[in-house]
């Protein structure tokens, strides 16, 4: 069942969303050559504590991982797709790209967003990968309107990405969000004919998150049970926003 939210609930999700935006906006400028991904973690954790928010990722567990995720951020560098772990040993260098994904719970409601940041100068192909992934998210957000269907979102991401010669990660998907970080529906970044295609209605809130590979679509999870990487070792990009479906159109809760 897809839980729809009333305006009072959306306002609470807005507060969570704006905190997530503020954190990511701050981290963007800290993801520089010589910084470690753990530096980002420390800054994010402090901002959450200062705001009285609970980190959504720290302590999160899934049946396949079997362990609690130990950090407030996922930092996924280069060939890492999602769920990478911040580390004092991971020093960012020129030409890297780092996906920073985070979520908070504030007053009972979740916000979830991600972006991929270039470190210094990156190659033209990598720049294009980031641009196309971000564009696919923006185009998909515009489909988050009452009367459209879920596949309008999925298909929009898929078409934009594949038309530029990049590929869609299929093992990880977006999701509904609210009082739980992961609610129904699942939101693949491609049209999965085996799954449901519900009509979008006012009050639905969707975390749309294209994960796009420069090379082949295949992924595997590293022995740490969390970090997903591309099978072919080529780079992957990830952008995400939490978006409410409203009568006035899409309301992106995770940016001003
Ligand atoms: Mg998410
Ligand atoms: Mg996320």
Short mmCIF file of C-alpha atoms and ligand atoms in Angstrom, two decimals:
data_model
loop_
_atom_site.label_atom_id
_atom_site.label_comp_id
_atom_site.label_asym_id
_atom_site.label_seq_id
_atom_site.Cartn_x
_atom_site.Cartn_y
_atom_site.Cartn_z
CA UNK A 1 0.00 0.00 0.00
CA UNK A 2 1.26 3.46 -0.91
CA UNK A 3 0.80 5.83 2.03
CA UNK A 4 -0.34 9.31 1.03
CA UNK A 5 0.53 12.33 3.16
CA UNK A 6 -1.63 15.35 4.04
CA UNK A 7 -0.32 18.91 3.98
CA UNK A 8 0.67 18.90 7.67
CA UNK A 9 2.73 15.76 7.07
CA UNK A 10 4.27 17.20 3.92
CA UNK A 11 5.36 20.27 5.90
CA UNK A 12 7.19 17.96 8.32
CA UNK A 13 8.80 16.14 5.44
CA UNK A 14 9.78 19.52 4.05
CA UNK A 15 11.68 20.33 7.25
CA UNK A 16 13.54 17.01 7.05
CA UNK A 17 14.19 17.57 3.35
CA UNK A 18 15.62 21.04 3.83
CA UNK A 19 18.01 19.76 6.49
CA UNK A 20 19.24 17.08 4.08
CA UNK A 21 19.71 19.74 1.41
CA UNK A 22 21.66 21.97 3.80
CA UNK A 23 23.97 19.09 4.72
CA UNK A 24 24.62 18.07 1.11
CA UNK A 25 25.09 21.68 0.06
CA UNK A 26 27.74 22.05 2.77
CA UNK A 27 29.47 18.77 1.89
CA UNK A 28 29.66 19.68 -1.79
CA UNK A 29 32.31 22.27 -1.03
CA UNK A 30 34.19 19.92 1.34
CA UNK A 31 34.62 17.16 -1.23
CA UNK A 32 37.97 18.48 -2.45
CA UNK A 33 41.35 17.01 -3.32
CA UNK A 34 43.09 15.85 -0.13
CA UNK A 35 39.94 15.53 1.98
CA UNK A 36 38.84 12.07 3.12
CA UNK A 37 35.34 10.71 2.86
CA UNK A 38 35.39 10.47 6.65
CA UNK A 39 35.84 14.27 6.85
CA UNK A 40 32.44 14.51 5.13
CA UNK A 41 30.94 12.04 7.61
CA UNK A 42 32.14 14.05 10.61
CA UNK A 43 30.70 17.29 9.23
CA UNK A 44 27.35 15.66 8.41
CA UNK A 45 26.98 13.96 11.76
CA UNK A 46 27.56 17.26 13.57
CA UNK A 47 24.98 19.07 11.45
CA UNK A 48 22.38 16.39 12.20
CA UNK A 49 23.09 16.52 15.92
CA UNK A 50 22.94 20.33 15.93
CA UNK A 51 19.55 20.18 14.21
CA UNK A 52 18.17 17.57 16.61
CA UNK A 53 17.71 15.08 13.78
CA UNK A 54 18.33 11.36 13.79
CA UNK A 55 20.59 9.98 11.06
CA UNK A 56 18.51 7.69 8.87
CA UNK A 57 21.36 5.50 7.66
CA UNK A 58 23.40 4.89 10.82
CA UNK A 59 22.18 1.62 12.32
CA UNK A 60 20.10 0.77 9.26
CA UNK A 61 20.13 -2.89 8.34
CA UNK A 62 18.88 -5.15 5.57
CA UNK A 63 18.55 -8.92 5.48
CA UNK A 64 21.25 -9.18 2.78
CA UNK A 65 23.76 -7.03 4.67
CA UNK A 66 23.12 -8.64 8.05
CA UNK A 67 24.97 -5.83 9.81
CA UNK A 68 24.05 -2.31 10.85
CA UNK A 69 25.34 0.40 8.53
CA UNK A 70 27.81 2.33 10.73
CA UNK A 71 27.72 5.82 9.17
CA UNK A 72 25.36 8.75 8.58
CA UNK A 73 26.52 9.04 4.96
CA UNK A 74 27.05 6.72 2.07
CA UNK A 75 30.09 7.93 0.14
CA UNK A 76 30.61 6.06 -3.11
CA UNK A 77 33.73 6.96 -5.08
CA UNK A 78 34.26 6.33 -8.82
CA UNK A 79 33.30 2.68 -9.58
CA UNK A 80 31.32 2.50 -6.34
CA UNK A 81 27.63 2.85 -7.18
CA UNK A 82 25.92 3.24 -3.79
CA UNK A 83 26.29 2.31 -0.11
CA UNK A 84 30.03 3.05 0.08
CA UNK A 85 31.39 3.65 3.56
CA UNK A 86 33.21 6.80 4.67
CA UNK A 87 36.83 6.09 5.55
CA UNK A 88 39.82 7.99 6.86
CA UNK A 89 41.87 6.03 4.35
CA UNK A 90 39.89 7.20 1.34
CA UNK A 91 41.63 10.40 0.29
CA UNK A 92 39.89 12.17 -2.57
CA UNK A 93 42.06 12.97 -5.55
CA UNK A 94 41.70 15.01 -8.69
CA UNK A 95 39.50 13.28 -11.24
CA UNK A 96 37.45 11.35 -8.68
CA UNK A 97 33.70 11.56 -8.45
CA UNK A 98 32.00 10.97 -5.10
CA UNK A 99 28.34 10.19 -4.61
CA UNK A 100 27.22 11.55 -1.26
CA UNK A 101 23.90 10.09 -0.12
CA UNK A 102 22.26 10.90 3.19
CA UNK A 103 18.97 10.88 5.04
CA UNK A 104 17.57 12.18 8.29
CA UNK A 105 14.52 11.58 10.44
CA UNK A 106 13.11 14.79 11.90
CA UNK A 107 9.87 14.96 13.90
CA UNK A 108 9.03 11.45 12.76
CA UNK A 109 9.49 12.00 9.01
CA UNK A 110 12.32 11.16 6.65
CA UNK A 111 14.17 13.07 3.95
CA UNK A 112 16.60 11.37 1.56
CA UNK A 113 18.80 12.89 -1.15
CA UNK A 114 22.06 12.31 -2.96
CA UNK A 115 24.36 14.01 -5.40
CA UNK A 116 27.60 13.19 -7.16
CA UNK A 117 30.40 15.71 -6.87
CA UNK A 118 33.44 16.00 -9.14
CA UNK A 119 36.79 16.39 -7.37
CA UNK A 120 38.84 18.92 -9.31
CA UNK A 121 39.06 18.40 -13.02
CA UNK A 122 37.34 15.29 -14.40
CA UNK A 123 37.34 13.75 -17.85
CA UNK A 124 34.83 14.85 -20.47
CA UNK A 125 33.13 11.44 -20.40
CA UNK A 126 32.73 11.57 -16.63
CA UNK A 127 31.38 15.12 -16.82
CA UNK A 128 28.80 13.87 -19.32
CA UNK A 129 27.91 10.93 -17.04
CA UNK A 130 27.15 13.32 -14.18
CA UNK A 131 25.22 15.69 -16.42
CA UNK A 132 23.05 12.99 -17.99
CA UNK A 133 22.31 11.38 -14.62
CA UNK A 134 21.27 14.72 -13.11
CA UNK A 135 19.17 15.55 -16.16
CA UNK A 136 17.43 12.18 -15.97
CA UNK A 137 16.45 12.95 -12.38
CA UNK A 138 15.10 16.38 -13.33
CA UNK A 139 13.09 14.98 -16.22
CA UNK A 140 11.70 12.25 -13.97
CA UNK A 141 10.78 14.74 -11.23
CA UNK A 142 8.65 16.58 -13.78
CA UNK A 143 6.58 13.40 -14.23
CA UNK A 144 5.67 13.28 -10.52
CA UNK A 145 2.19 14.66 -11.10
CA UNK A 146 -1.29 13.40 -10.24
CA UNK A 147 -2.70 11.31 -13.09
CA UNK A 148 0.64 10.11 -14.41
CA UNK A 149 1.80 6.59 -13.66
CA UNK A 150 4.90 5.24 -11.98
CA UNK A 151 6.25 3.98 -15.31
CA UNK A 152 6.28 7.58 -16.58
CA UNK A 153 9.02 8.23 -14.02
CA UNK A 154 10.87 4.95 -14.62
CA UNK A 155 10.71 5.21 -18.40
CA UNK A 156 11.82 8.84 -18.45
CA UNK A 157 15.04 8.01 -16.60
CA UNK A 158 15.64 4.95 -18.75
CA UNK A 159 15.13 6.72 -22.08
CA UNK A 160 17.30 9.70 -21.23
CA UNK A 161 20.17 7.60 -19.90
CA UNK A 162 20.21 4.98 -22.62
CA UNK A 163 19.86 7.56 -25.41
CA UNK A 164 23.21 8.96 -24.25
CA UNK A 165 24.89 5.55 -24.29
CA UNK A 166 25.02 5.07 -20.53
CA UNK A 167 23.39 2.20 -18.61
CA UNK A 168 20.92 1.80 -15.76
CA UNK A 169 21.76 -0.08 -12.57
CA UNK A 170 18.92 -2.56 -12.06
CA UNK A 171 19.72 -4.04 -8.65
CA UNK A 172 18.98 -0.83 -6.72
CA UNK A 173 15.87 1.31 -6.97
CA UNK A 174 14.16 4.42 -5.63
CA UNK A 175 11.33 4.21 -3.13
CA UNK A 176 8.37 5.80 -1.43
CA UNK A 177 9.27 7.65 1.77
CA UNK A 178 7.48 9.09 4.80
CA UNK A 179 7.44 7.82 8.37
CA UNK A 180 9.66 5.03 7.02
CA UNK A 181 12.73 5.64 4.93
CA UNK A 182 11.69 2.91 2.49
CA UNK A 183 7.99 2.71 1.73
CA UNK A 184 6.07 1.47 -1.27
CA UNK A 185 6.32 1.78 -4.18
CA UNK A 186 9.72 0.62 -5.38
CA UNK A 187 10.87 2.96 -8.16
CA UNK A 188 13.17 1.24 -10.65
CA UNK A 189 15.08 3.48 -13.05
CA UNK A 190 13.71 1.44 -15.94
CA UNK A 191 10.30 0.10 -16.89
CA UNK A 192 9.95 -3.26 -15.19
CA UNK A 193 6.90 -4.84 -16.83
CA UNK A 194 6.69 -7.44 -14.06
CA UNK A 195 6.00 -4.81 -11.42
CA UNK A 196 3.00 -2.65 -10.60
CA UNK A 197 2.37 0.60 -12.42
CA UNK A 198 0.21 2.59 -9.99
CA UNK A 199 -1.32 5.90 -10.93
CA UNK A 200 0.32 8.79 -9.08
CA UNK A 201 -1.91 10.61 -6.63
CA UNK A 202 -1.73 13.74 -4.55
CA UNK A 203 0.19 13.19 -1.31
CA UNK A 204 2.46 10.43 -2.55
CA UNK A 205 6.11 11.10 -1.74
CA UNK A 206 8.80 9.49 -3.87
CA UNK A 207 12.57 9.25 -3.49
CA UNK A 208 13.66 9.17 -7.13
CA UNK A 209 17.29 8.14 -7.51
CA UNK A 210 18.87 7.27 -10.85
CA UNK A 211 22.07 5.20 -10.57
CA UNK A 212 23.86 5.29 -13.88
CA UNK A 213 26.95 3.47 -15.13
CA UNK A 214 29.41 4.69 -17.75
CA UNK A 215 30.01 1.11 -18.93
CA UNK A 216 28.02 -2.07 -18.48
CA UNK A 217 24.99 -2.15 -16.16
CA UNK A 218 26.23 -5.00 -13.98
CA UNK A 219 26.97 -4.53 -10.29
CA UNK A 220 28.26 -6.58 -7.40
CA UNK A 221 28.45 -6.04 -3.65
CA UNK A 222 31.89 -6.04 -2.04
CA UNK A 223 32.79 -8.38 0.85
CA UNK A 224 31.88 -5.61 3.34
CA UNK A 225 28.26 -6.57 2.37
CA UNK A 226 27.32 -2.94 1.62
CA UNK A 227 29.47 -1.27 -1.02
CA UNK A 228 28.00 -1.81 -4.49
CA UNK A 229 30.46 -1.42 -7.36
CA UNK A 230 30.30 -1.72 -11.13
CA UNK A 231 31.34 -5.14 -12.39
CA UNK A 232 33.50 -3.62 -15.12
CA UNK A 233 35.19 -1.09 -12.82
CA UNK A 234 33.98 1.93 -14.76
CA UNK A 235 32.47 4.96 -13.05
CA UNK A 236 28.91 5.29 -11.77
CA UNK A 237 26.86 8.38 -10.85
CA UNK A 238 23.90 8.85 -8.50
CA UNK A 239 21.52 11.73 -7.86
CA UNK A 240 18.41 11.64 -5.67
CA UNK A 241 15.60 13.89 -4.48
CA UNK A 242 12.57 13.37 -2.26
CA UNK A 243 9.57 14.60 -4.25
CA UNK A 244 5.92 15.10 -3.23
CA UNK A 245 3.15 14.68 -5.79
CA UNK A 246 0.83 17.67 -5.33
CA UNK A 247 -2.08 19.30 -7.18
CA UNK A 248 0.35 22.07 -8.14
CA UNK A 249 2.86 19.60 -9.58
CA UNK A 250 6.04 18.08 -8.20
CA UNK A 251 7.31 19.56 -4.93
CA UNK A 252 11.00 18.76 -4.44
CA UNK A 253 11.29 18.61 -0.65
CA UNK A 254 15.08 18.27 -0.61
CA UNK A 255 16.00 21.62 -2.10
CA UNK A 256 14.95 25.22 -1.44
MG1 LIG B 1 16.89 6.64 -1.26
MG1 LIG B 2 19.51 8.26 -0.55
#
